[in-house]
Structure formats: C-alpha cells, structure tokens
Amino acid sequence: MNKLILAAAAAALAMLASGANAQAVRIATEGAYAPWNFLDEAGKPAGLDVDVGTEACKRAALDCTFQVNAWDSIIPNLVAGNYDVIIAGMSVTDERKASIDFTDEYFPPDPARYMVRAGTVLDFDNLSGKNIGVQGGTIHAAYATEHFGASNTVKSFDNADQALADLNAGNVDVILADGNYITEVVAGSGGALEKVGPELVIGGGVAMGLRKADDELEGKLNAALAEMKKDGTLDALIIKWFPDKVGPIYAGG
C-alpha cells in the first residue's frame, strides 16, 4: 500500500512539475468576428480560433492564455513582443508574410462574399458611385480599394460589426468580407440581408501568426495541428462553428 501511495504521489508531482515547466504563450485574438472569435457572455474570448488554439496548446504542452487586441494593430503588437501568437481568422498573404511567419493553415481558403440589404441590385462589372464597407487592414479592404476605389468610396471600419451597422443604417451599399462571416450574418438577418455577386478567392488559408524568430514555437504548433488534422479533431471544431461545412476537410490527411 505504501508503495502505491508513493507511486501516486510521485506521478502527481511529475505532472505538477511538467505544468510548471510548460512554456508560457500569449495568444492574441480580435474578439469581434464571430464565429471566428468573439467575447462570450462572461466577456471571455470564444469561437473557432479559441477552440483551435486551446487544443493545439494542450497537445503541444504549452501554457497558453488569450488576450484581445484590435485588428488594425494586431500584427504590429505581435512584432513588438506584446504577445506571441495571433489566432484571429487571419488569412495568409504575401504582404503579411513580409513581416511575420505563419503556421500551417487550420482552415482552408475562405472565398470572400458581398452582402447587401435585401433587394439591392449591383453590377460589379460596372460598379460606380457606391459606398463599400470593409474592415480596415484586411485583404478585403485592399481588394476593394484596388478594384473599386477609383469610382466608388471604400469605407474602412475598425471591426466587422461596425460595417454591418452602417449597412443596416443605409450608410454603405455593400460589404465585402469573409464568406463564412457573410453566410452567418445573412442567415441570422431574418431576410433583411442577402449575398450577391461572385465569390472571390483573395487570400490563402487561415493560419496562426508568429514572429519570424519563433521557429521552435512554430514547429510545436505545426506538429499539434498535424495531429488535429489527422485524427479528425480539427474537422470537428470547424463543423462545430461552421455547420454548413461538409467533411472530411482535413481528417486522415
């Protein structure tokens, strides 16, 4: 009996020591882009990004904490060392790769979509004189400015909810954003909003952002993501937050 007690105590101490020695990792998310990330009723970060990050940290034996940071400064504050990882529904682009590194993707490329008030008809081949709402600092803002900025007004907002409020108020004519976000908003609008126009593949897949010097941390997270893809955990998390997605997405790969 004494040997069993000693063995159990030794195991408990080993677990405590392991937890105490776990690498502390600070993760930033936006907290304003459901279902990717948002603040729940208790004011805590939730959504796909948080679930993916929590599971990856568990598998990589990392001691992770989440914090909220505004989108327009989320990359500069990573580079400045205010946190270690970005998990915020961020698409991989060449422009972003110039300043930070990315893990392997945890969500495939998400085509962008346009959203308007129900009954609005737009000719995207000859769009002129319209107010286009986008979230500032996103791939959608860059695309709208490049393709429509000469003959339309591109209005940038701090977050997607602000753009949505202006669309509902009639201050913008159309919003360009991630297709999954648009689908979620339209489904919950009671018919007041609708998707229009073509799908646009603008960026790459969605991945975690890290400082360029953090190769070891990137390796740990990539290993965890690979496990999550292979055993179906990542598919399950994606479908939890995006029920319209049909598997397999990554499972078995």
PDB file of C-alpha atoms in Angstrom:
ATOM      1  CA  MET A   1       0.000   0.000   0.000  1.00  0.00           C
ATOM      2  CA  ASN A   2       2.780   2.414   0.927  1.00  0.00           C
ATOM      3  CA  LYS A   3       4.460   1.739  -2.421  1.00  0.00           C
ATOM      4  CA  LEU A   4       1.206   2.533  -4.228  1.00  0.00           C
ATOM      5  CA  ILE A   5       0.813   5.774  -2.313  1.00  0.00           C
ATOM      6  CA  LEU A   6       4.403   6.770  -3.045  1.00  0.00           C
ATOM      7  CA  ALA A   7       3.972   5.938  -6.716  1.00  0.00           C
ATOM      8  CA  ALA A   8       0.796   8.021  -6.941  1.00  0.00           C
ATOM      9  CA  ALA A   9       2.471  10.925  -5.176  1.00  0.00           C
ATOM     10  CA  ALA A  10       5.456  10.740  -7.493  1.00  0.00           C
ATOM     11  CA  ALA A  11       3.163  10.769 -10.538  1.00  0.00           C
ATOM     12  CA  ALA A  12       1.261  13.782  -9.216  1.00  0.00           C
ATOM     13  CA  LEU A  13       4.497  15.650  -8.553  1.00  0.00           C
ATOM     14  CA  ALA A  14       5.714  14.843 -12.059  1.00  0.00           C
ATOM     15  CA  MET A  15       2.523  16.254 -13.530  1.00  0.00           C
ATOM     16  CA  LEU A  16       2.836  19.403 -11.453  1.00  0.00           C
ATOM     17  CA  ALA A  17       6.457  19.823 -12.482  1.00  0.00           C
ATOM     18  CA  SER A  18       5.547  19.345 -16.118  1.00  0.00           C
ATOM     19  CA  GLY A  19       2.864  22.023 -15.869  1.00  0.00           C
ATOM     20  CA  ALA A  20       5.194  24.381 -14.038  1.00  0.00           C
ATOM     21  CA  ASN A  21       7.823  23.975 -16.744  1.00  0.00           C
ATOM     22  CA  ALA A  22       5.410  24.414 -19.658  1.00  0.00           C
ATOM     23  CA  GLN A  23       6.290  27.252 -22.000  1.00  0.00           C
ATOM     24  CA  ALA A  24       4.032  30.258 -21.417  1.00  0.00           C
ATOM     25  CA  VAL A  25       2.475  31.500 -24.652  1.00  0.00           C
ATOM     26  CA  ARG A  26       0.342  34.634 -25.008  1.00  0.00           C
ATOM     27  CA  ILE A  27      -2.237  34.471 -27.792  1.00  0.00           C
ATOM     28  CA  ALA A  28      -3.992  37.490 -29.282  1.00  0.00           C
ATOM     29  CA  THR A  29      -7.378  37.376 -30.976  1.00  0.00           C
ATOM     30  CA  GLU A  30      -9.687  40.159 -32.092  1.00  0.00           C
ATOM     31  CA  GLY A  31     -12.799  39.169 -30.187  1.00  0.00           C
ATOM     32  CA  ALA A  32     -15.121  40.817 -32.695  1.00  0.00           C
ATOM     33  CA  TYR A  33     -15.526  38.483 -35.683  1.00  0.00           C
ATOM     34  CA  ALA A  34     -17.988  35.700 -34.853  1.00  0.00           C
ATOM     35  CA  PRO A  35     -17.906  32.778 -35.302  1.00  0.00           C
ATOM     36  CA  TRP A  36     -14.122  33.005 -35.713  1.00  0.00           C
ATOM     37  CA  ASN A  37     -13.673  34.885 -32.459  1.00  0.00           C
ATOM     38  CA  PHE A  38     -15.905  36.910 -30.148  1.00  0.00           C
ATOM     39  CA  LEU A  39     -16.480  37.638 -26.469  1.00  0.00           C
ATOM     40  CA  ASP A  40     -18.962  35.328 -24.742  1.00  0.00           C
ATOM     41  CA  GLU A  41     -21.484  36.380 -22.076  1.00  0.00           C
ATOM     42  CA  ALA A  42     -18.735  36.275 -19.449  1.00  0.00           C
ATOM     43  CA  GLY A  43     -16.540  38.557 -21.559  1.00  0.00           C
ATOM     44  CA  LYS A  44     -14.081  35.786 -22.405  1.00  0.00           C
ATOM     45  CA  PRO A  45     -12.744  35.040 -25.914  1.00  0.00           C
ATOM     46  CA  ALA A  46     -14.632  32.252 -27.680  1.00  0.00           C
ATOM     47  CA  GLY A  47     -15.105  30.875 -31.186  1.00  0.00           C
ATOM     48  CA  LEU A  48     -13.263  28.639 -33.609  1.00  0.00           C
ATOM     49  CA  ASP A  49      -9.938  30.442 -33.156  1.00  0.00           C
ATOM     50  CA  VAL A  50     -10.050  29.971 -29.389  1.00  0.00           C
ATOM     51  CA  ASP A  51     -11.030  26.304 -29.640  1.00  0.00           C
ATOM     52  CA  VAL A  52      -8.280  25.567 -32.169  1.00  0.00           C
ATOM     53  CA  GLY A  53      -5.682  27.443 -30.130  1.00  0.00           C
ATOM     54  CA  THR A  54      -6.689  25.771 -26.869  1.00  0.00           C
ATOM     55  CA  GLU A  55      -6.488  22.290 -28.377  1.00  0.00           C
ATOM     56  CA  ALA A  56      -3.178  22.980 -30.133  1.00  0.00           C
ATOM     57  CA  CYS A  57      -1.673  24.314 -26.909  1.00  0.00           C
ATOM     58  CA  LYS A  58      -2.843  21.255 -24.997  1.00  0.00           C
ATOM     59  CA  ARG A  59      -1.216  18.899 -27.491  1.00  0.00           C
ATOM     60  CA  ALA A  60       1.990  20.938 -27.614  1.00  0.00           C
ATOM     61  CA  ALA A  61       2.179  21.109 -23.779  1.00  0.00           C
ATOM     62  CA  LEU A  62       2.082  24.903 -23.859  1.00  0.00           C
ATOM     63  CA  ASP A  63       0.653  27.113 -21.114  1.00  0.00           C
ATOM     64  CA  CYS A  64      -1.472  29.446 -23.247  1.00  0.00           C
ATOM     65  CA  THR A  65      -3.514  32.493 -22.324  1.00  0.00           C
ATOM     66  CA  PHE A  66      -5.732  34.551 -24.630  1.00  0.00           C
ATOM     67  CA  GLN A  67      -5.994  38.320 -24.837  1.00  0.00           C
ATOM     68  CA  VAL A  68      -7.939  40.673 -27.074  1.00  0.00           C
ATOM     69  CA  ASN A  69      -6.309  43.146 -29.436  1.00  0.00           C
ATOM     70  CA  ALA A  70      -7.847  45.435 -32.068  1.00  0.00           C
ATOM     71  CA  TRP A  71      -7.391  44.197 -35.627  1.00  0.00           C
ATOM     72  CA  ASP A  72      -5.553  47.227 -37.001  1.00  0.00           C
ATOM     73  CA  SER A  73      -2.692  46.821 -34.506  1.00  0.00           C
ATOM     74  CA  ILE A  74      -2.696  43.050 -34.113  1.00  0.00           C
ATOM     75  CA  ILE A  75       0.393  42.446 -36.288  1.00  0.00           C
ATOM     76  CA  PRO A  76       2.425  45.443 -35.017  1.00  0.00           C
ATOM     77  CA  ASN A  77       1.830  44.384 -31.410  1.00  0.00           C
ATOM     78  CA  LEU A  78       2.958  40.828 -32.211  1.00  0.00           C
ATOM     79  CA  VAL A  79       6.168  42.133 -33.750  1.00  0.00           C
ATOM     80  CA  ALA A  80       6.653  44.424 -30.735  1.00  0.00           C
ATOM     81  CA  GLY A  81       6.533  41.428 -28.388  1.00  0.00           C
ATOM     82  CA  ASN A  82       3.252  42.201 -26.636  1.00  0.00           C
ATOM     83  CA  TYR A  83       2.164  38.596 -27.237  1.00  0.00           C
ATOM     84  CA  ASP A  84       3.497  35.524 -29.013  1.00  0.00           C
ATOM     85  CA  VAL A  85       0.846  34.241 -31.406  1.00  0.00           C
ATOM     86  CA  ILE A  86      -2.078  35.626 -33.390  1.00  0.00           C
ATOM     87  CA  ILE A  87      -5.104  33.361 -33.816  1.00  0.00           C
ATOM     88  CA  ALA A  88      -7.745  35.601 -35.326  1.00  0.00           C
ATOM     89  CA  GLY A  89      -9.140  34.195 -38.561  1.00  0.00           C
ATOM     90  CA  MET A  90      -6.160  35.670 -40.374  1.00  0.00           C
ATOM     91  CA  SER A  91      -5.599  34.678 -43.996  1.00  0.00           C
ATOM     92  CA  VAL A  92      -2.058  34.110 -45.187  1.00  0.00           C
ATOM     93  CA  THR A  93      -0.931  36.758 -47.699  1.00  0.00           C
ATOM     94  CA  ASP A  94       2.426  37.710 -49.185  1.00  0.00           C
ATOM     95  CA  GLU A  95       2.129  41.165 -47.642  1.00  0.00           C
ATOM     96  CA  ARG A  96       1.710  39.742 -44.144  1.00  0.00           C
ATOM     97  CA  LYS A  97       4.466  37.198 -44.690  1.00  0.00           C
ATOM     98  CA  ALA A  98       6.854  40.091 -45.215  1.00  0.00           C
ATOM     99  CA  SER A  99       6.603  40.960 -41.510  1.00  0.00           C
ATOM    100  CA  ILE A 100       5.536  37.750 -39.727  1.00  0.00           C
ATOM    101  CA  ASP A 101       5.578  33.974 -40.162  1.00  0.00           C
ATOM    102  CA  PHE A 102       2.588  31.648 -40.273  1.00  0.00           C
ATOM    103  CA  THR A 103       1.903  28.115 -39.121  1.00  0.00           C
ATOM    104  CA  ASP A 104       0.308  25.622 -41.449  1.00  0.00           C
ATOM    105  CA  GLU A 105      -3.310  26.530 -42.150  1.00  0.00           C
ATOM    106  CA  TYR A 106      -6.090  25.436 -39.814  1.00  0.00           C
ATOM    107  CA  PHE A 107      -8.886  26.478 -42.178  1.00  0.00           C
ATOM    108  CA  PRO A 108      -8.882  26.268 -45.981  1.00  0.00           C
ATOM    109  CA  PRO A 109      -9.038  29.426 -48.105  1.00  0.00           C
ATOM    110  CA  ASP A 110     -12.352  31.166 -47.430  1.00  0.00           C
ATOM    111  CA  PRO A 111     -13.803  32.863 -50.522  1.00  0.00           C
ATOM    112  CA  ALA A 112     -14.945  36.416 -49.866  1.00  0.00           C
ATOM    113  CA  ARG A 113     -18.554  37.423 -50.497  1.00  0.00           C
ATOM    114  CA  TYR A 114     -20.562  40.597 -50.907  1.00  0.00           C
ATOM    115  CA  MET A 115     -23.541  41.380 -48.656  1.00  0.00           C
ATOM    116  CA  VAL A 116     -26.298  43.942 -49.270  1.00  0.00           C
ATOM    117  CA  ARG A 117     -29.689  44.922 -47.906  1.00  0.00           C
ATOM    118  CA  ALA A 118     -32.359  42.676 -49.393  1.00  0.00           C
ATOM    119  CA  GLY A 119     -33.485  43.799 -52.841  1.00  0.00           C
ATOM    120  CA  THR A 120     -30.311  45.731 -53.669  1.00  0.00           C
ATOM    121  CA  VAL A 121     -29.101  45.101 -57.221  1.00  0.00           C
ATOM    122  CA  LEU A 122     -25.475  45.833 -58.110  1.00  0.00           C
ATOM    123  CA  ASP A 123     -23.474  45.416 -61.305  1.00  0.00           C
ATOM    124  CA  PHE A 124     -19.989  44.525 -60.100  1.00  0.00           C
ATOM    125  CA  ASP A 125     -18.541  44.807 -63.591  1.00  0.00           C
ATOM    126  CA  ASN A 126     -19.562  48.468 -63.716  1.00  0.00           C
ATOM    127  CA  LEU A 127     -19.814  49.464 -60.064  1.00  0.00           C
ATOM    128  CA  SER A 128     -19.787  53.241 -59.604  1.00  0.00           C
ATOM    129  CA  GLY A 129     -20.828  55.788 -57.007  1.00  0.00           C
ATOM    130  CA  LYS A 130     -21.334  53.244 -54.232  1.00  0.00           C
ATOM    131  CA  ASN A 131     -20.171  53.125 -50.635  1.00  0.00           C
ATOM    132  CA  ILE A 132     -18.351  49.843 -49.964  1.00  0.00           C
ATOM    133  CA  GLY A 133     -17.848  48.781 -46.358  1.00  0.00           C
ATOM    134  CA  VAL A 134     -14.801  46.763 -45.304  1.00  0.00           C
ATOM    135  CA  GLN A 135     -12.835  46.079 -42.152  1.00  0.00           C
ATOM    136  CA  GLY A 136      -9.644  48.128 -42.276  1.00  0.00           C
ATOM    137  CA  GLY A 137      -6.335  46.317 -42.677  1.00  0.00           C
ATOM    138  CA  THR A 138      -7.893  43.199 -44.227  1.00  0.00           C
ATOM    139  CA  ILE A 139      -7.430  41.519 -47.592  1.00  0.00           C
ATOM    140  CA  HIS A 140     -10.947  42.687 -48.417  1.00  0.00           C
ATOM    141  CA  ALA A 141     -10.033  46.322 -47.826  1.00  0.00           C
ATOM    142  CA  ALA A 142      -7.049  46.004 -50.144  1.00  0.00           C
ATOM    143  CA  TYR A 143      -9.123  44.278 -52.824  1.00  0.00           C
ATOM    144  CA  ALA A 144     -11.959  46.810 -52.679  1.00  0.00           C
ATOM    145  CA  THR A 145      -9.554  49.734 -52.884  1.00  0.00           C
ATOM    146  CA  GLU A 146      -7.664  48.238 -55.833  1.00  0.00           C
ATOM    147  CA  HIS A 147     -10.686  47.176 -57.867  1.00  0.00           C
ATOM    148  CA  PHE A 148     -13.364  49.709 -56.929  1.00  0.00           C
ATOM    149  CA  GLY A 149     -11.622  52.651 -55.276  1.00  0.00           C
ATOM    150  CA  ALA A 150     -11.357  54.818 -58.406  1.00  0.00           C
ATOM    151  CA  SER A 151     -15.111  55.132 -58.929  1.00  0.00           C
ATOM    152  CA  ASN A 152     -16.544  54.275 -55.520  1.00  0.00           C
ATOM    153  CA  THR A 153     -15.969  55.181 -51.862  1.00  0.00           C
ATOM    154  CA  VAL A 154     -14.338  52.457 -49.785  1.00  0.00           C
ATOM    155  CA  LYS A 155     -15.208  52.971 -46.121  1.00  0.00           C
ATOM    156  CA  SER A 156     -12.963  51.205 -43.599  1.00  0.00           C
ATOM    157  CA  PHE A 157     -14.224  50.225 -40.157  1.00  0.00           C
ATOM    158  CA  ASP A 158     -12.430  49.079 -37.018  1.00  0.00           C
ATOM    159  CA  ASN A 159     -14.368  45.823 -36.990  1.00  0.00           C
ATOM    160  CA  ALA A 160     -16.957  43.912 -38.984  1.00  0.00           C
ATOM    161  CA  ASP A 161     -19.832  44.749 -36.628  1.00  0.00           C
ATOM    162  CA  GLN A 162     -19.365  48.460 -37.277  1.00  0.00           C
ATOM    163  CA  ALA A 163     -19.511  47.880 -41.026  1.00  0.00           C
ATOM    164  CA  LEU A 164     -22.660  45.797 -40.559  1.00  0.00           C
ATOM    165  CA  ALA A 165     -24.313  48.544 -38.501  1.00  0.00           C
ATOM    166  CA  ASP A 166     -23.649  51.070 -41.280  1.00  0.00           C
ATOM    167  CA  LEU A 167     -25.034  48.675 -43.890  1.00  0.00           C
ATOM    168  CA  ASN A 168     -28.234  48.252 -41.869  1.00  0.00           C
ATOM    169  CA  ALA A 169     -28.434  52.025 -41.411  1.00  0.00           C
ATOM    170  CA  GLY A 170     -28.079  52.629 -45.144  1.00  0.00           C
ATOM    171  CA  ASN A 171     -24.732  54.385 -44.864  1.00  0.00           C
ATOM    172  CA  VAL A 172     -22.961  51.809 -47.030  1.00  0.00           C
ATOM    173  CA  ASP A 173     -24.398  49.973 -50.022  1.00  0.00           C
ATOM    174  CA  VAL A 174     -22.445  46.744 -49.816  1.00  0.00           C
ATOM    175  CA  ILE A 175     -19.990  44.933 -47.536  1.00  0.00           C
ATOM    176  CA  LEU A 176     -17.122  42.725 -48.653  1.00  0.00           C
ATOM    177  CA  ALA A 177     -15.917  40.184 -46.059  1.00  0.00           C
ATOM    178  CA  ASP A 178     -15.105  36.514 -45.439  1.00  0.00           C
ATOM    179  CA  GLY A 179     -17.709  34.243 -46.988  1.00  0.00           C
ATOM    180  CA  ASN A 180     -18.300  32.312 -43.771  1.00  0.00           C
ATOM    181  CA  TYR A 181     -18.890  35.516 -41.825  1.00  0.00           C
ATOM    182  CA  ILE A 182     -21.286  36.790 -44.503  1.00  0.00           C
ATOM    183  CA  THR A 183     -23.183  33.496 -44.539  1.00  0.00           C
ATOM    184  CA  GLU A 184     -23.593  33.602 -40.749  1.00  0.00           C
ATOM    185  CA  VAL A 185     -24.852  37.191 -40.754  1.00  0.00           C
ATOM    186  CA  VAL A 186     -27.264  36.682 -43.645  1.00  0.00           C
ATOM    187  CA  ALA A 187     -28.707  33.549 -42.036  1.00  0.00           C
ATOM    188  CA  GLY A 188     -29.419  35.487 -38.849  1.00  0.00           C
ATOM    189  CA  SER A 189     -30.841  38.592 -40.522  1.00  0.00           C
ATOM    190  CA  GLY A 190     -34.401  37.336 -40.950  1.00  0.00           C
ATOM    191  CA  GLY A 191     -34.310  38.103 -44.651  1.00  0.00           C
ATOM    192  CA  ALA A 192     -33.112  41.691 -44.235  1.00  0.00           C
ATOM    193  CA  LEU A 193     -29.712  40.964 -45.821  1.00  0.00           C
ATOM    194  CA  GLU A 194     -28.562  38.811 -48.707  1.00  0.00           C
ATOM    195  CA  LYS A 195     -25.441  37.637 -50.517  1.00  0.00           C
ATOM    196  CA  VAL A 196     -24.846  38.948 -54.015  1.00  0.00           C
ATOM    197  CA  GLY A 197     -22.196  38.833 -56.697  1.00  0.00           C
ATOM    198  CA  PRO A 198     -19.388  36.354 -57.250  1.00  0.00           C
ATOM    199  CA  GLU A 199     -17.239  34.537 -54.727  1.00  0.00           C
ATOM    200  CA  LEU A 200     -13.700  35.917 -54.589  1.00  0.00           C
ATOM    201  CA  VAL A 201     -10.651  33.885 -53.604  1.00  0.00           C
ATOM    202  CA  ILE A 202      -8.356  36.653 -52.374  1.00  0.00           C
ATOM    203  CA  GLY A 203      -6.027  35.228 -49.715  1.00  0.00           C
ATOM    204  CA  GLY A 204      -4.647  31.849 -48.735  1.00  0.00           C
ATOM    205  CA  GLY A 205      -5.787  29.597 -45.921  1.00  0.00           C
ATOM    206  CA  VAL A 206      -6.268  30.780 -42.343  1.00  0.00           C
ATOM    207  CA  ALA A 207      -3.268  30.249 -40.061  1.00  0.00           C
ATOM    208  CA  MET A 208      -1.643  31.374 -36.804  1.00  0.00           C
ATOM    209  CA  GLY A 209       0.781  34.285 -36.984  1.00  0.00           C
ATOM    210  CA  LEU A 210       4.141  34.328 -35.178  1.00  0.00           C
ATOM    211  CA  ARG A 211       7.302  36.410 -35.078  1.00  0.00           C
ATOM    212  CA  LYS A 212       9.884  35.305 -37.630  1.00  0.00           C
ATOM    213  CA  ALA A 213      12.372  34.357 -34.922  1.00  0.00           C
ATOM    214  CA  ASP A 214       9.997  31.913 -33.180  1.00  0.00           C
ATOM    215  CA  ASP A 215      10.791  28.827 -35.252  1.00  0.00           C
ATOM    216  CA  GLU A 216      10.646  26.433 -32.287  1.00  0.00           C
ATOM    217  CA  LEU A 217       7.182  27.575 -31.245  1.00  0.00           C
ATOM    218  CA  GLU A 218       6.020  27.402 -34.857  1.00  0.00           C
ATOM    219  CA  GLY A 219       7.253  23.809 -35.060  1.00  0.00           C
ATOM    220  CA  LYS A 220       5.361  22.811 -31.914  1.00  0.00           C
ATOM    221  CA  LEU A 221       2.128  24.344 -33.153  1.00  0.00           C
ATOM    222  CA  ASN A 222       2.509  22.790 -36.610  1.00  0.00           C
ATOM    223  CA  ALA A 223       3.005  19.361 -35.034  1.00  0.00           C
ATOM    224  CA  ALA A 224      -0.141  19.833 -32.956  1.00  0.00           C
ATOM    225  CA  LEU A 225      -2.141  20.986 -35.979  1.00  0.00           C
ATOM    226  CA  ALA A 226      -0.933  17.986 -37.988  1.00  0.00           C
ATOM    227  CA  GLU A 227      -2.233  15.645 -35.267  1.00  0.00           C
ATOM    228  CA  MET A 228      -5.536  17.500 -35.097  1.00  0.00           C
ATOM    229  CA  LYS A 229      -5.974  17.218 -38.854  1.00  0.00           C
ATOM    230  CA  LYS A 230      -5.123  13.535 -38.974  1.00  0.00           C
ATOM    231  CA  ASP A 231      -7.382  12.375 -36.131  1.00  0.00           C
ATOM    232  CA  GLY A 232     -10.384  14.469 -37.168  1.00  0.00           C
ATOM    233  CA  THR A 233     -10.332  16.894 -34.234  1.00  0.00           C
ATOM    234  CA  LEU A 234      -9.815  19.938 -36.451  1.00  0.00           C
ATOM    235  CA  ASP A 235     -12.669  18.895 -38.751  1.00  0.00           C
ATOM    236  CA  ALA A 236     -14.959  18.542 -35.740  1.00  0.00           C
ATOM    237  CA  LEU A 237     -14.079  22.014 -34.457  1.00  0.00           C
ATOM    238  CA  ILE A 238     -14.609  23.601 -37.875  1.00  0.00           C
ATOM    239  CA  ILE A 239     -18.003  21.941 -38.317  1.00  0.00           C
ATOM    240  CA  LYS A 240     -18.972  22.935 -34.755  1.00  0.00           C
ATOM    241  CA  TRP A 241     -18.624  26.613 -35.644  1.00  0.00           C
ATOM    242  CA  PHE A 242     -19.441  26.367 -39.365  1.00  0.00           C
ATOM    243  CA  PRO A 243     -22.206  23.729 -39.576  1.00  0.00           C
ATOM    244  CA  ASP A 244     -22.578  24.169 -43.347  1.00  0.00           C
ATOM    245  CA  LYS A 245     -19.087  22.741 -43.880  1.00  0.00           C
ATOM    246  CA  VAL A 246     -19.079  19.165 -45.116  1.00  0.00           C
ATOM    247  CA  GLY A 247     -16.309  16.790 -44.054  1.00  0.00           C
ATOM    248  CA  PRO A 248     -13.828  15.427 -44.466  1.00  0.00           C
ATOM    249  CA  ILE A 249     -11.931  18.703 -44.567  1.00  0.00           C
ATOM    250  CA  TYR A 250      -8.554  17.586 -43.247  1.00  0.00           C
ATOM    251  CA  ALA A 251      -9.298  14.268 -41.497  1.00  0.00           C
ATOM    252  CA  GLY A 252      -6.976  11.439 -42.435  1.00  0.00           C
ATOM    253  CA  GLY A 253      -4.557  13.758 -44.201  1.00  0.00           C
TER     254      GLY A 253
END
